[in-house]
Amino acid sequence: MIEDKNQERTSLSELGEFGLIDHLTKHFEIKQKSTIKSIGDDAAVLNFENKNVVVTTDLLVEGVHFDLSYMPLKHLGYKAVMVNLSDVYAMNASATQITVSIAVSNRFPLEALEELYRGIETAARLYNIDVVGGDTTSSNTGLLISVTAFGELKNDKVVYRSGAKPNDLLIVTGDLGGAYMGLQVLEREKEVYKVNPNSQPDLQPYTYIVERQLKPEARKDIVNLFDDLDLKPTAMIDISDGLSSEILHICKQSNVGCDLYENKIPLDPQVISVCEEFNIDSTTVALNGGEDYELLFTISQDDYPKIKANPNFTVIGFITEQEKGVHLVTRADTKIALKAQGWKNFNA
Ligand code: ADP
Ligand code: MG
């Protein structure tokens, strides 16, 4: 479906490992004052003075986490960075550096890796982070990409999953389910393409959700907004697996229960209409879809005036005593226990 726009195919073996690293990383600029030594030595050197540092890592595997038949490499590079920055922001920290490790088979020409690194570079520029190192090795089959992100905490305002208290409000940023429905559309177009390679997919009606899948944005703006509002959430997590499992993580680690209101879950109109088209329940999609990379957090009710009427935030429920359990309150006003749908990567 994605055409091979690169006519040129330079074999990786022409450059050698060191030539390749050099070629891919020569455009990276250093922006953070905490970066003392970047790419080029045996290790990078970072100086965070007396600030606490957060570190997080993710591994993306071709065929498990992404499908190159509809994921352009540039988007993959961008998304691999976003997935990690989202985890940094979910700690209420600001992201400062990343390392990027890749394993590639010789089926990828240099031009493909240039595309991947264009996406990484774009993400690094827009989010003001330095790429300070990585590793490059060969793979016998698919592509693997692992990103590690570093971030610093302002005034030790770290937010864990474990701080939610009964009566706190449960809040989510943005809207949910778009990334999952975008994936459904892309999967469908892939099947159509397999049957008829001359078909031209019309993705125009699906622009928003396809973008949510292919080019997610980590919510750096929200961490800055918390700072401006002088608001410290009591607990926070990013939505990578779906609202349901993230709520359960907060509740388990905070030893609390929760009532989530179905009629409050924020959905984009395009998500609602595509759910109708696919005959899927939009609440199920929001609960279990994942990959939206929005932030889910709890605040004390005293802080409600700080977020009230801010279009970035939707109050979707409240925290209860642990004995009450974790429930979805449906539109019909019945209570259903929330279940985790995680570990989807291990399902057959
Ligand atoms: P070593 O043999 O010590 O692992 P490498 O030759 O792998 O060193 O790496 C040389 C430099 O290039 C190091 O600074 C390393 O962090 C950086 N580097 C290697 N691969 C990548 C990559 N894929 N992206 C960014 N930097 C990389
Ligand atoms: Mg190495």
Short mmCIF file of C-alpha atoms and ligand atoms in Angstrom, two decimals, residues 17-18 21-22 24-25 28 38-44 98-102 117 120 131-137, ligand 1:
data_model
loop_
_atom_site.label_atom_id
_atom_site.label_comp_id
_atom_site.label_asym_id
_atom_site.label_seq_id
_atom_site.Cartn_x
_atom_site.Cartn_y
_atom_site.Cartn_z
CA GLU A 17 28.69 -0.33 10.84
CA PHE A 18 30.61 2.81 11.77
CA ILE A 21 26.02 5.13 12.54
CA ASP A 22 27.86 8.24 11.45
CA LEU A 24 22.41 8.34 10.44
CA THR A 25 23.35 10.44 13.43
CA PHE A 28 21.55 15.38 15.58
CA SER A 38 26.71 12.67 23.25
CA ILE A 39 27.21 10.14 20.43
CA GLY A 40 30.78 9.19 19.59
CA ASP A 41 32.38 7.73 22.67
CA ASP A 42 31.86 4.49 24.56
CA ALA A 43 29.06 6.07 26.57
CA ALA A 44 27.23 9.37 26.87
CA ILE A 98 16.96 9.30 24.38
CA THR A 99 19.12 6.47 23.12
CA VAL A 100 18.00 4.49 20.06
CA SER A 101 18.99 0.90 19.36
CA ILE A 102 18.12 -0.93 16.17
CA TYR A 117 15.99 8.37 11.43
CA ILE A 120 13.42 10.10 15.11
CA VAL A 131 19.69 11.64 20.91
CA VAL A 132 22.79 10.72 22.89
CA GLY A 133 23.56 7.16 21.84
CA GLY A 134 22.33 3.74 20.89
CA ASP A 135 23.43 0.52 19.34
CA THR A 136 23.26 -0.88 15.82
CA THR A 137 23.28 -4.54 15.05
P1 ADP B 1 30.29 0.31 21.17
O1 ADP B 1 31.06 -0.63 20.32
O2 ADP B 1 31.04 0.89 22.33
O3 ADP B 1 28.91 -0.19 21.52
P2 ADP B 1 29.27 1.67 18.87
O4 ADP B 1 30.24 1.64 17.77
O5 ADP B 1 28.14 0.72 18.89
O6 ADP B 1 30.06 1.61 20.25
O7 ADP B 1 28.68 3.13 18.96
C1 ADP B 1 29.46 4.27 18.74
C2 ADP B 1 28.67 5.48 19.13
O8 ADP B 1 27.52 5.59 18.33
C3 ADP B 1 28.18 5.44 20.56
O9 ADP B 1 28.16 6.77 21.05
C4 ADP B 1 26.77 4.90 20.42
O10 ADP B 1 25.98 5.31 21.51
C5 ADP B 1 26.35 5.54 19.12
N1 ADP B 1 25.36 4.74 18.39
C6 ADP B 1 25.48 3.48 17.94
N2 ADP B 1 24.39 3.06 17.29
C7 ADP B 1 23.51 4.10 17.34
C8 ADP B 1 22.19 4.29 16.86
N3 ADP B 1 21.50 3.34 16.21
N4 ADP B 1 21.60 5.50 17.08
C9 ADP B 1 22.25 6.46 17.77
N5 ADP B 1 23.50 6.34 18.22
C10 ADP B 1 24.14 5.18 18.03
#
